[in-house]
mmCIF file of C-alpha atoms in Angstrom:
data_model
loop_
_atom_site.group_PDB
_atom_site.id
_atom_site.type_symbol
_atom_site.label_atom_id
_atom_site.label_comp_id
_atom_site.label_asym_id
_atom_site.label_seq_id
_atom_site.Cartn_x
_atom_site.Cartn_y
_atom_site.Cartn_z
ATOM 1 C CA MET A 231 245.527 165.024 289.525
ATOM 2 C CA ARG A 232 248.386 167.409 290.159
ATOM 3 C CA TRP A 233 246.349 168.745 293.057
ATOM 4 C CA TRP A 234 246.487 165.281 294.628
ATOM 5 C CA ARG A 235 249.764 163.970 293.626
ATOM 6 C CA GLU A 236 251.426 167.246 295.481
ATOM 7 C CA ARG A 237 249.873 166.182 298.947
ATOM 8 C CA THR A 238 251.774 163.948 301.150
ATOM 9 C CA LEU A 239 250.719 160.492 302.116
ATOM 10 C CA GLY A 240 249.050 161.695 305.212
ATOM 11 C CA GLU A 241 247.124 164.259 303.963
ATOM 12 C CA GLN A 242 245.853 162.132 301.101
ATOM 13 C CA VAL A 243 244.676 159.639 303.895
ATOM 14 C CA TYR A 244 242.996 162.237 305.685
ATOM 15 C CA LEU A 245 241.325 163.931 302.754
ATOM 16 C CA THR A 246 240.078 160.432 301.711
ATOM 17 C CA VAL A 247 238.636 159.509 304.975
ATOM 18 C CA GLY A 248 237.122 163.213 305.312
ATOM 19 C CA LEU A 249 235.139 162.949 301.907
ATOM 20 C CA PHE A 250 234.337 159.388 302.715
ATOM 21 C CA LEU A 251 232.840 160.267 305.932
ATOM 22 C CA PHE A 252 231.259 163.576 304.658
ATOM 23 C CA SER A 253 229.541 161.736 301.681
ATOM 24 C CA PHE A 254 228.132 159.064 304.314
ATOM 25 C CA VAL A 255 226.681 161.490 306.455
ATOM 26 C CA VAL A 256 225.162 162.907 303.493
ATOM 27 C CA ALA A 257 223.769 159.738 302.228
ATOM 28 C CA VAL A 258 222.448 159.123 305.523
ATOM 29 C CA VAL A 259 220.723 162.207 306.096
ATOM 30 C CA VAL A 260 219.281 162.362 302.712
ATOM 31 C CA ALA A 261 217.953 158.705 303.236
ATOM 32 C CA THR A 262 216.376 159.308 306.699
ATOM 33 C CA VAL A 263 215.285 163.169 306.820
ATOM 34 C CA PRO A 264 211.988 163.574 305.569
ATOM 35 C CA SER A 265 212.036 166.098 302.561
ATOM 36 C CA SER A 266 209.196 167.415 300.839
ATOM 37 C CA THR A 267 210.953 170.231 298.903
ATOM 38 C CA TRP A 268 208.094 172.455 299.629
ATOM 39 C CA ASP A 269 209.534 175.704 298.506
ATOM 40 C CA PHE A 270 211.088 174.399 295.507
ATOM 41 C CA ARG A 271 207.868 172.572 294.348
ATOM 42 C CA ASN A 272 205.716 175.791 294.964
ATOM 43 C CA ASN A 273 208.049 178.554 294.072
ATOM 44 C CA LEU A 274 210.008 177.040 291.109
ATOM 45 C CA TRP A 275 208.768 173.740 289.759
ATOM 46 C CA GLY A 276 205.208 174.459 289.923
ATOM 47 C CA PRO A 277 205.307 177.974 288.248
ATOM 48 C CA THR A 278 207.692 176.707 285.479
ATOM 49 C CA HIS A 279 205.646 173.519 284.993
ATOM 50 C CA LEU A 280 202.364 175.819 284.711
ATOM 51 C CA LEU A 281 204.129 178.310 282.116
ATOM 52 C CA LEU A 282 205.128 175.740 279.714
ATOM 53 C CA SER A 283 201.630 174.163 279.843
ATOM 54 C CA GLY A 284 200.284 177.775 278.825
ATOM 55 C CA ARG A 285 199.009 178.503 282.637
ATOM 56 C CA SER A 286 199.233 181.694 284.813
ATOM 57 C CA PRO A 287 202.709 180.652 286.528
ATOM 58 C CA TYR A 288 201.731 182.195 290.138
ATOM 59 C CA ARG A 289 198.320 180.412 290.232
ATOM 60 C CA ILE A 290 200.148 177.556 292.046
ATOM 61 C CA ASP A 291 196.688 176.627 293.546
ATOM 62 C CA GLN A 292 195.964 175.003 289.960
ATOM 63 C CA LEU A 293 198.419 172.306 291.087
ATOM 64 C CA PHE A 294 198.531 172.189 294.843
ATOM 65 C CA GLU A 295 196.109 173.098 297.414
ATOM 66 C CA GLY A 296 197.054 175.451 300.231
ATOM 67 C CA SER A 297 200.216 176.601 298.469
ATOM 68 C CA ASN A 298 201.416 179.882 297.267
ATOM 69 C CA SER A 299 204.265 181.058 295.170
ATOM 70 C CA VAL A 300 206.200 184.132 295.961
ATOM 71 C CA TRP A 301 209.837 183.926 294.317
ATOM 72 C CA LEU A 302 210.589 186.681 291.755
ATOM 73 C CA PRO A 303 209.830 185.857 288.385
ATOM 74 C CA THR A 304 213.488 186.456 286.870
ATOM 75 C CA ALA A 305 213.983 182.937 288.602
ATOM 76 C CA ILE A 306 211.096 181.438 286.608
ATOM 77 C CA GLY A 307 212.741 182.591 283.518
ATOM 78 C CA ALA A 308 216.054 181.274 284.481
ATOM 79 C CA PHE A 309 214.977 177.824 285.581
ATOM 80 C CA LEU A 310 212.243 177.269 283.016
ATOM 81 C CA PRO A 311 213.521 173.993 281.689
ATOM 82 C CA LEU A 312 212.870 172.558 284.979
ATOM 83 C CA GLY A 313 209.257 172.537 284.573
ATOM 84 C CA SER A 314 209.544 170.072 281.652
ATOM 85 C CA LEU A 315 210.919 167.267 284.011
ATOM 86 C CA PRO A 316 209.083 165.291 286.675
ATOM 87 C CA LEU A 317 209.011 166.692 290.047
ATOM 88 C CA SER A 318 210.941 163.949 291.481
ATOM 89 C CA GLN A 319 213.705 164.333 288.888
ATOM 90 C CA ALA A 320 213.853 168.363 289.095
ATOM 91 C CA SER A 321 213.944 168.153 292.865
ATOM 92 C CA MET A 322 217.095 165.817 292.788
ATOM 93 C CA LEU A 323 218.718 167.922 290.293
ATOM 94 C CA TRP A 324 217.940 171.211 292.655
ATOM 95 C CA SER A 325 219.332 169.228 295.890
ATOM 96 C CA MET A 326 222.437 168.283 293.607
ATOM 97 C CA ALA A 327 222.945 171.601 292.601
ATOM 98 C CA SER A 328 222.626 172.848 296.217
ATOM 99 C CA LEU A 329 225.132 170.324 297.518
ATOM 100 C CA ALA A 330 227.613 171.298 295.086
ATOM 101 C CA ALA A 331 227.151 174.996 295.882
ATOM 102 C CA LEU A 332 227.609 174.059 299.720
ATOM 103 C CA VAL A 333 230.916 172.353 298.858
ATOM 104 C CA MET A 334 232.227 175.136 296.854
ATOM 105 C CA CYS A 335 231.376 177.631 299.253
ATOM 106 C CA VAL A 336 233.094 176.279 302.008
ATOM 107 C CA ALA A 337 236.126 175.383 299.729
ATOM 108 C CA ALA A 338 236.193 178.968 298.498
ATOM 109 C CA ALA A 339 235.928 180.479 302.018
ATOM 110 C CA SER A 340 238.909 178.815 303.328
ATOM 111 C CA ARG A 341 240.823 180.882 300.946
ATOM 112 C CA MET A 342 243.681 178.188 300.763
ATOM 113 C CA GLU A 343 245.117 176.461 297.300
ATOM 114 C CA LYS A 344 245.457 173.232 299.797
ATOM 115 C CA PRO A 345 243.369 173.369 302.351
ATOM 116 C CA TYR A 346 244.172 171.107 305.376
ATOM 117 C CA PRO A 347 242.243 167.856 305.035
ATOM 118 C CA LEU A 348 241.508 167.409 308.567
ATOM 119 C CA TRP A 349 240.071 170.668 309.078
ATOM 120 C CA LEU A 350 238.481 170.663 305.507
ATOM 121 C CA ALA A 351 236.612 167.493 306.647
ATOM 122 C CA CYS A 352 235.628 169.433 309.858
ATOM 123 C CA ALA A 353 234.305 172.352 307.884
ATOM 124 C CA LEU A 354 232.153 170.283 305.608
ATOM 125 C CA LEU A 355 230.505 168.142 308.280
ATOM 126 C CA ALA A 356 229.733 171.083 310.262
ATOM 127 C CA SER A 357 228.373 172.975 307.504
ATOM 128 C CA PHE A 358 226.058 170.165 306.554
ATOM 129 C CA LEU A 359 225.034 169.023 309.760
ATOM 130 C CA LEU A 360 224.346 172.707 310.781
ATOM 131 C CA PRO A 361 220.350 172.766 311.376
ATOM 132 C CA SER A 362 220.042 175.493 308.924
ATOM 133 C CA THR A 363 221.475 173.320 306.072
ATOM 134 C CA VAL A 364 219.247 170.246 306.701
ATOM 135 C CA SER A 365 216.165 172.556 306.598
ATOM 136 C CA HIS A 366 217.539 174.282 303.298
ATOM 137 C CA PHE A 367 217.591 170.715 301.599
ATOM 138 C CA GLN A 368 214.696 169.709 303.321
ATOM 139 C CA TRP A 369 212.426 172.881 301.817
ATOM 140 C CA GLY A 370 214.347 172.933 298.652
ATOM 141 C CA GLN A 371 215.550 176.674 299.227
ATOM 142 C CA PHE A 372 217.563 179.011 296.993
ATOM 143 C CA THR A 373 219.897 180.402 299.645
ATOM 144 C CA LEU A 374 223.046 178.499 299.042
ATOM 145 C CA LEU A 375 222.893 179.139 295.504
ATOM 146 C CA ALA A 376 222.399 182.799 296.112
ATOM 147 C CA LEU A 377 225.458 182.641 298.622
ATOM 148 C CA LEU A 378 227.414 180.763 295.693
ATOM 149 C CA LEU A 379 226.448 183.452 293.084
ATOM 150 C CA SER A 380 227.430 186.083 295.465
ATOM 151 C CA MET A 381 230.877 184.714 295.987
ATOM 152 C CA CYS A 382 231.196 184.630 292.308
ATOM 153 C CA VAL A 383 230.457 188.193 291.782
ATOM 154 C CA ALA A 384 233.336 189.057 294.257
ATOM 155 C CA GLU A 385 235.449 186.780 292.345
ATOM 156 C CA MET A 386 234.498 188.107 289.178
ATOM 157 C CA LEU A 387 234.802 191.926 290.271
ATOM 158 C CA GLU A 388 238.384 190.911 291.854
ATOM 159 C CA ARG A 389 239.564 189.430 288.329
ATOM 160 C CA GLY A 390 238.382 192.214 286.608
ATOM 161 C CA TRP A 391 235.324 190.534 284.595
ATOM 162 C CA LYS A 392 232.943 192.582 282.279
ATOM 163 C CA LEU A 393 230.313 194.351 283.901
ATOM 164 C CA TRP A 394 227.746 192.171 281.993
ATOM 165 C CA ALA A 395 228.824 189.106 283.555
ATOM 166 C CA VAL A 396 228.705 190.464 287.127
ATOM 167 C CA ALA A 397 225.126 192.107 286.427
ATOM 168 C CA LEU A 398 223.901 188.640 285.439
ATOM 169 C CA ALA A 399 225.159 186.907 288.646
ATOM 170 C CA LEU A 400 223.744 189.781 290.651
ATOM 171 C CA VAL A 401 220.360 189.586 289.026
ATOM 172 C CA LEU A 402 220.293 185.697 289.408
ATOM 173 C CA SER A 403 221.584 185.899 293.400
ATOM 174 C CA ALA A 404 218.533 188.693 293.723
ATOM 175 C CA THR A 405 215.969 185.837 293.455
ATOM 176 C CA LYS A 406 215.947 186.139 297.276
ATOM 177 C CA PRO A 407 216.857 190.006 297.234
ATOM 178 C CA GLN A 408 216.704 189.900 301.069
ATOM 179 C CA VAL A 409 219.809 187.865 301.263
ATOM 180 C CA VAL A 410 221.735 189.952 298.931
ATOM 181 C CA LEU A 411 220.639 193.427 300.563
ATOM 182 C CA LEU A 412 224.221 193.994 301.769
ATOM 183 C CA LEU A 413 225.940 192.676 298.789
ATOM 184 C CA GLY A 414 224.748 195.108 296.488
ATOM 185 C CA VAL A 415 225.981 198.029 298.509
ATOM 186 C CA GLY A 416 229.403 196.664 298.526
ATOM 187 C CA VAL A 417 229.273 195.907 294.790
ATOM 188 C CA ALA A 418 228.379 199.499 294.255
ATOM 189 C CA VAL A 419 231.095 200.831 296.208
ATOM 190 C CA TRP A 420 233.624 198.401 294.458
ATOM 191 C CA VAL A 421 232.494 199.468 291.073
ATOM 192 C CA LEU A 422 232.121 203.117 291.921
ATOM 193 C CA ARG A 423 235.883 203.049 293.276
ATOM 194 C CA THR A 424 237.282 201.027 290.137
ATOM 195 C CA HIS A 425 234.872 202.254 287.293
ATOM 196 C CA GLY A 426 233.498 205.643 288.353
ATOM 197 C CA LEU A 427 229.740 206.477 288.206
ATOM 198 C CA LEU A 428 229.597 205.317 284.810
ATOM 199 C CA GLY A 429 230.379 201.886 285.686
ATOM 200 C CA ILE A 430 227.349 202.220 288.267
ATOM 201 C CA VAL A 431 225.041 203.178 285.456
ATOM 202 C CA ARG A 432 226.436 200.549 283.235
ATOM 203 C CA LEU A 433 225.974 197.903 285.827
ATOM 204 C CA VAL A 434 222.540 199.046 286.474
ATOM 205 C CA MET A 435 221.660 199.016 282.806
ATOM 206 C CA TRP A 436 223.128 195.562 282.278
ATOM 207 C CA GLY A 437 221.105 194.465 285.190
ATOM 208 C CA ILE A 438 217.715 195.889 283.809
ATOM 209 C CA GLY A 439 218.583 194.101 280.571
ATOM 210 C CA TRP A 440 219.300 190.642 282.049
ATOM 211 C CA ALA A 441 216.081 190.955 284.072
ATOM 212 C CA ALA A 442 213.963 191.922 281.245
ATOM 213 C CA LEU A 443 215.488 188.862 279.233
ATOM 214 C CA LEU A 444 214.987 186.610 282.197
ATOM 215 C CA VAL A 445 211.210 187.795 282.541
ATOM 216 C CA ALA A 446 210.743 187.868 278.687
ATOM 217 C CA PRO A 447 209.435 183.971 278.676
ATOM 218 C CA LEU A 448 206.737 184.938 281.097
ATOM 219 C CA PHE A 449 205.375 187.462 278.868
ATOM 220 C CA VAL A 450 205.512 185.178 275.650
ATOM 221 C CA LEU A 451 204.087 182.078 277.353
ATOM 222 C CA PHE A 452 201.292 183.527 279.664
ATOM 223 C CA PRO A 453 201.133 187.408 278.823
ATOM 224 C CA ALA A 454 198.907 187.824 282.020
ATOM 225 C CA TRP A 455 201.055 186.452 284.312
ATOM 226 C CA ILE A 456 201.245 189.907 286.571
ATOM 227 C CA GLU A 457 197.962 189.531 287.627
ATOM 228 C CA GLY A 458 198.640 186.181 289.104
ATOM 229 C CA MET A 459 201.520 187.386 290.952
ATOM 230 C CA LEU A 460 199.773 190.158 292.572
ATOM 231 C CA TRP A 461 197.406 187.634 293.431
ATOM 232 C CA ALA A 462 199.743 185.518 295.121
ATOM 233 C CA PHE A 463 201.732 188.057 296.975
ATOM 234 C CA GLU A 464 198.371 189.574 298.323
ATOM 235 C CA ARG A 465 197.439 186.170 299.967
ATOM 236 C CA ASN A 466 200.951 185.578 301.308
ATOM 237 C CA PRO A 467 200.353 185.704 305.263
ATOM 238 C CA GLY A 468 202.401 187.323 307.444
ATOM 239 C CA TRP A 469 204.893 185.245 309.261
ATOM 240 C CA LEU A 470 207.066 185.482 312.734
ATOM 241 C CA HIS A 471 210.551 184.895 311.619
ATOM 242 C CA PRO A 472 214.058 185.388 313.358
ATOM 243 C CA SER A 473 215.058 188.803 311.680
ATOM 244 C CA SER A 474 216.202 191.594 314.219
ATOM 245 C CA LEU A 475 213.161 193.902 312.837
ATOM 246 C CA VAL A 476 210.452 191.195 313.775
ATOM 247 C CA ILE A 477 212.169 190.236 317.214
ATOM 248 C CA LEU A 478 212.984 193.986 318.306
ATOM 249 C CA ARG A 479 209.156 194.937 317.464
ATOM 250 C CA GLN A 480 208.009 192.061 319.509
ATOM 251 C CA TRP A 481 210.438 193.401 322.576
ATOM 252 C CA ILE A 482 209.983 197.056 322.447
ATOM 253 C CA GLY A 483 207.089 197.903 319.755
ATOM 254 C CA ASP A 484 207.466 200.626 317.433
ATOM 255 C CA ALA A 485 210.767 201.938 318.886
ATOM 256 C CA GLY A 486 212.282 198.588 317.407
ATOM 257 C CA VAL A 487 211.979 199.964 314.061
ATOM 258 C CA ILE A 488 214.172 202.828 314.996
ATOM 259 C CA VAL A 489 216.697 200.732 316.690
ATOM 260 C CA TRP A 490 216.403 198.454 313.366
ATOM 261 C CA GLY A 491 217.153 201.374 311.279
ATOM 262 C CA VAL A 492 220.282 202.385 313.114
ATOM 263 C CA MET A 493 221.307 198.915 312.649
ATOM 264 C CA LEU A 494 220.880 198.612 309.451
ATOM 265 C CA ALA A 495 222.548 202.066 308.960
ATOM 266 C CA ALA A 496 225.883 200.906 310.692
ATOM 267 C CA ALA A 497 225.492 197.677 308.918
ATOM 268 C CA VAL A 498 225.767 199.917 305.453
ATOM 269 C CA VAL A 499 228.758 201.862 306.612
ATOM 270 C CA ILE A 500 230.330 198.557 307.811
ATOM 271 C CA THR A 501 230.007 197.107 304.446
ATOM 272 C CA ALA A 502 231.199 200.069 302.378
ATOM 273 C CA MET A 503 234.216 200.323 304.599
ATOM 274 C CA LEU A 504 234.977 196.599 304.179
ATOM 275 C CA TRP A 505 234.575 196.982 300.150
ATOM 276 C CA LEU A 506 236.636 199.690 300.157
ATOM 277 C CA ARG A 507 239.871 198.347 302.302
ATOM 278 C CA ILE A 508 239.845 194.696 301.529
ATOM 279 C CA ARG A 509 239.588 192.571 298.562
ATOM 280 C CA PRO A 510 235.812 191.706 297.331
ATOM 281 C CA THR A 511 236.487 188.042 297.831
ATOM 282 C CA LEU A 512 237.128 188.503 301.601
ATOM 283 C CA ALA A 513 234.701 191.317 301.941
ATOM 284 C CA VAL A 514 232.079 189.121 300.592
ATOM 285 C CA ILE A 515 232.403 186.541 303.488
ATOM 286 C CA TRP A 516 231.730 189.073 306.003
ATOM 287 C CA THR A 517 229.169 190.862 304.216
ATOM 288 C CA MET A 518 226.736 187.973 303.634
ATOM 289 C CA ALA A 519 226.961 187.054 307.332
ATOM 290 C CA LEU A 520 226.369 190.623 308.342
ATOM 291 C CA THR A 521 223.274 190.375 306.261
ATOM 292 C CA LEU A 522 221.708 187.886 308.820
ATOM 293 C CA LEU A 523 221.711 190.681 311.168
ATOM 294 C CA VAL A 524 219.851 193.038 309.953
ATOM 295 C CA THR A 525 217.703 192.038 306.688
ATOM 296 C CA PRO A 526 214.103 192.661 307.593
ATOM 297 C CA TYR A 527 213.176 189.058 306.383
ATOM 298 C CA MET A 528 214.659 185.767 306.644
ATOM 299 C CA TRP A 529 214.132 182.211 307.862
ATOM 300 C CA SER A 530 216.249 179.980 310.090
ATOM 301 C CA TYR A 531 217.380 178.244 306.541
ATOM 302 C CA ASP A 532 219.130 181.241 305.610
ATOM 303 C CA PHE A 533 221.573 180.931 308.299
ATOM 304 C CA VAL A 534 223.752 179.105 305.574
ATOM 305 C CA LEU A 535 224.880 182.730 304.779
ATOM 306 C CA LEU A 536 227.181 182.073 307.923
ATOM 307 C CA LEU A 537 228.892 179.077 306.655
ATOM 308 C CA PRO A 538 231.677 181.150 304.542
ATOM 309 C CA MET A 539 232.318 183.329 307.718
ATOM 310 C CA MET A 540 232.639 180.441 310.037
ATOM 311 C CA THR A 541 234.663 178.357 307.507
ATOM 312 C CA PHE A 542 237.137 181.359 306.686
ATOM 313 C CA THR A 543 237.786 181.844 310.542
ATOM 314 C CA LEU A 544 238.406 178.200 311.101
ATOM 315 C CA PHE A 545 241.183 178.275 308.191
ATOM 316 C CA GLN A 546 242.770 181.660 308.906
ATOM 317 C CA VAL A 547 243.306 181.632 312.748
ATOM 318 C CA GLN A 548 246.816 180.109 313.540
ATOM 319 C CA ARG A 549 246.553 178.654 316.660
ATOM 320 C CA LEU A 550 245.226 175.325 317.606
ATOM 321 C CA LEU A 551 243.659 176.760 320.698
ATOM 322 C CA ALA A 552 241.425 179.148 318.609
ATOM 323 C CA ARG A 553 240.457 176.112 316.319
ATOM 324 C CA LEU A 554 239.516 174.017 319.090
ATOM 325 C CA LEU A 555 237.532 176.980 320.773
ATOM 326 C CA TRP A 556 235.554 177.346 317.307
ATOM 327 C CA VAL A 557 235.004 173.351 317.291
ATOM 328 C CA VAL A 558 233.368 173.634 321.071
ATOM 329 C CA VAL A 559 231.299 176.624 320.600
ATOM 330 C CA TYR A 560 230.156 175.210 317.161
ATOM 331 C CA GLY A 561 229.222 172.150 319.289
ATOM 332 C CA LEU A 562 227.201 174.013 321.907
ATOM 333 C CA ILE A 563 225.339 176.271 319.162
ATOM 334 C CA TRP A 564 224.353 173.024 317.281
ATOM 335 C CA TRP A 565 223.346 171.344 320.386
ATOM 336 C CA GLN A 566 221.114 174.157 321.499
ATOM 337 C CA PHE A 567 219.801 174.595 317.853
ATOM 338 C CA PHE A 568 219.000 170.939 317.405
ATOM 339 C CA SER A 569 217.431 170.544 320.819
ATOM 340 C CA LEU A 570 215.143 173.549 320.370
ATOM 341 C CA ARG A 571 214.188 171.398 316.800
ATOM 342 C CA LEU A 572 213.093 168.585 318.952
ATOM 343 C CA ASN A 573 211.922 170.052 322.335
ATOM 344 C CA SER A 574 209.869 173.335 321.412
ATOM 345 C CA SER A 575 207.294 174.564 319.180
ATOM 346 C CA ASN A 576 209.701 175.012 316.552
ATOM 347 C CA SER A 577 208.438 178.420 315.635
ATOM 348 C CA ASP A 578 211.525 180.056 313.454
ATOM 349 C CA GLU A 579 211.585 183.556 315.250
ATOM 350 C CA ILE A 580 212.954 181.485 318.440
ATOM 351 C CA TYR A 581 216.051 181.046 316.408
ATOM 352 C CA TRP A 582 216.921 184.680 316.431
ATOM 353 C CA TRP A 583 220.036 184.198 318.513
ATOM 354 C CA VAL A 584 222.033 181.859 316.167
ATOM 355 C CA PRO A 585 223.501 184.495 313.717
ATOM 356 C CA TRP A 586 224.596 186.757 317.136
ATOM 357 C CA ALA A 587 225.910 183.560 318.661
ATOM 358 C CA SER A 588 228.229 182.608 315.640
ATOM 359 C CA PHE A 589 229.428 185.996 315.358
ATOM 360 C CA GLY A 590 230.518 185.800 319.203
ATOM 361 C CA MET A 591 232.285 182.451 318.189
ATOM 362 C CA VAL A 592 234.278 183.864 315.328
ATOM 363 C CA GLY A 593 235.083 186.910 317.571
ATOM 364 C CA GLY A 594 236.225 184.975 320.284
ATOM 365 C CA CYS A 595 238.361 182.777 317.922
ATOM 366 C CA TRP A 596 239.999 185.666 316.467
ATOM 367 C CA LEU A 597 240.753 187.183 320.037
ATOM 368 C CA VAL A 598 242.035 183.920 321.331
ATOM 369 C CA ASP A 599 244.416 183.993 318.095
ATOM 370 C CA ALA A 600 245.570 187.407 318.431
ATOM 371 C CA LEU A 601 246.364 187.088 322.302
ATOM 372 C CA MET A 602 248.161 184.269 321.855
ATOM 373 C CA SER A 603 250.064 185.663 319.034
ATOM 374 C CA ARG A 604 251.099 188.730 320.673
ATOM 375 C CA GLY A 605 252.004 186.546 323.827
ATOM 376 C CA ARG A 606 254.251 184.545 321.788
ATOM 377 C CA SER A 607 255.855 187.692 319.837
ATOM 378 C CA ALA A 608 256.200 189.393 323.505
ATOM 379 C CA ARG A 609 258.653 186.568 324.827
ATOM 380 C CA PRO A 610 262.303 187.225 324.945
ATOM 381 C CA GLN A 611 264.121 185.698 321.914
ATOM 382 C CA LEU A 612 267.530 183.979 323.248
ATOM 383 C CA GLU A 613 270.521 185.063 321.463
ATOM 384 C CA PRO A 614 272.243 181.805 319.895
ATOM 385 C CA ALA A 615 275.480 181.226 321.970
#
């Protein structure tokens, strides 16, 4: 491989050791951490399995007691073949796809053709060992795939792909609409800027068309599926989760909704400015992380949306001290996160601070990097004798 031959011997050694360690850690975690893939089973495999057998896809109680199904019908249509497999095989394929998505997101977020092997290994290990990532794999969640699709959307826009392809990736990523809340704003801004208002109309029409195509199998195989979906959504209980809306309402009551609304408006403005001023492939990194601060509904496994921002920072800061600060602060966040997992009620809302701490870590790294760079440039340069 040319990519491999272009590296020095030291880089090849670092990369081999790093990938080996990453594979070893993944294997140990997968082998030792209990995994029920509960969300995958209830929200994707169960509905597709029921639909292929001619039953209501959202009446998951036909298969599992005490379970519910709340993923959007486009996901059921998109991943319908999974229902033809045994649950164990389908779960394994889903986990492999999620792992591939994790690696691709981390590699893409480095924004380098040849990321330095030592820091690449550090980024991969940190990303996989984040408690949110572990929970993501345990539950069989969709967020990593939504993140990868979001980054693909940005790449497509930057490379000038047709809007029908962009619309398909958007519709698939919107299986969890709460995690692509701000992505839609950014894409709309970019399309309006490059294709005009007609481009927005075409994108929307393509999105509606793709959604209709993905939902079509439900109408064909079980025409009355909407009744089951409404039944499932109505019985979905209200949960406490770490979104700013929930936390602010806990802290200051109804006034928290107003504060959250202001935060959401600010996030929309910041997102629009990002997509107007920088490339989509860079804007999407910050957009997905910013989403965690304002989305009205999320869980701690959705914190994987932070990984591109964290990885991008690790590779783009120029000073070793800034990178060491990244490692130290990440370690402190990880330790506190992990300790709460083991020594508390583990109720998800207690992890509200993780996205904010991660933004603080990233901001601190960029600040240190900027101050050190300014200090170095301010030093007097001696003329050669």
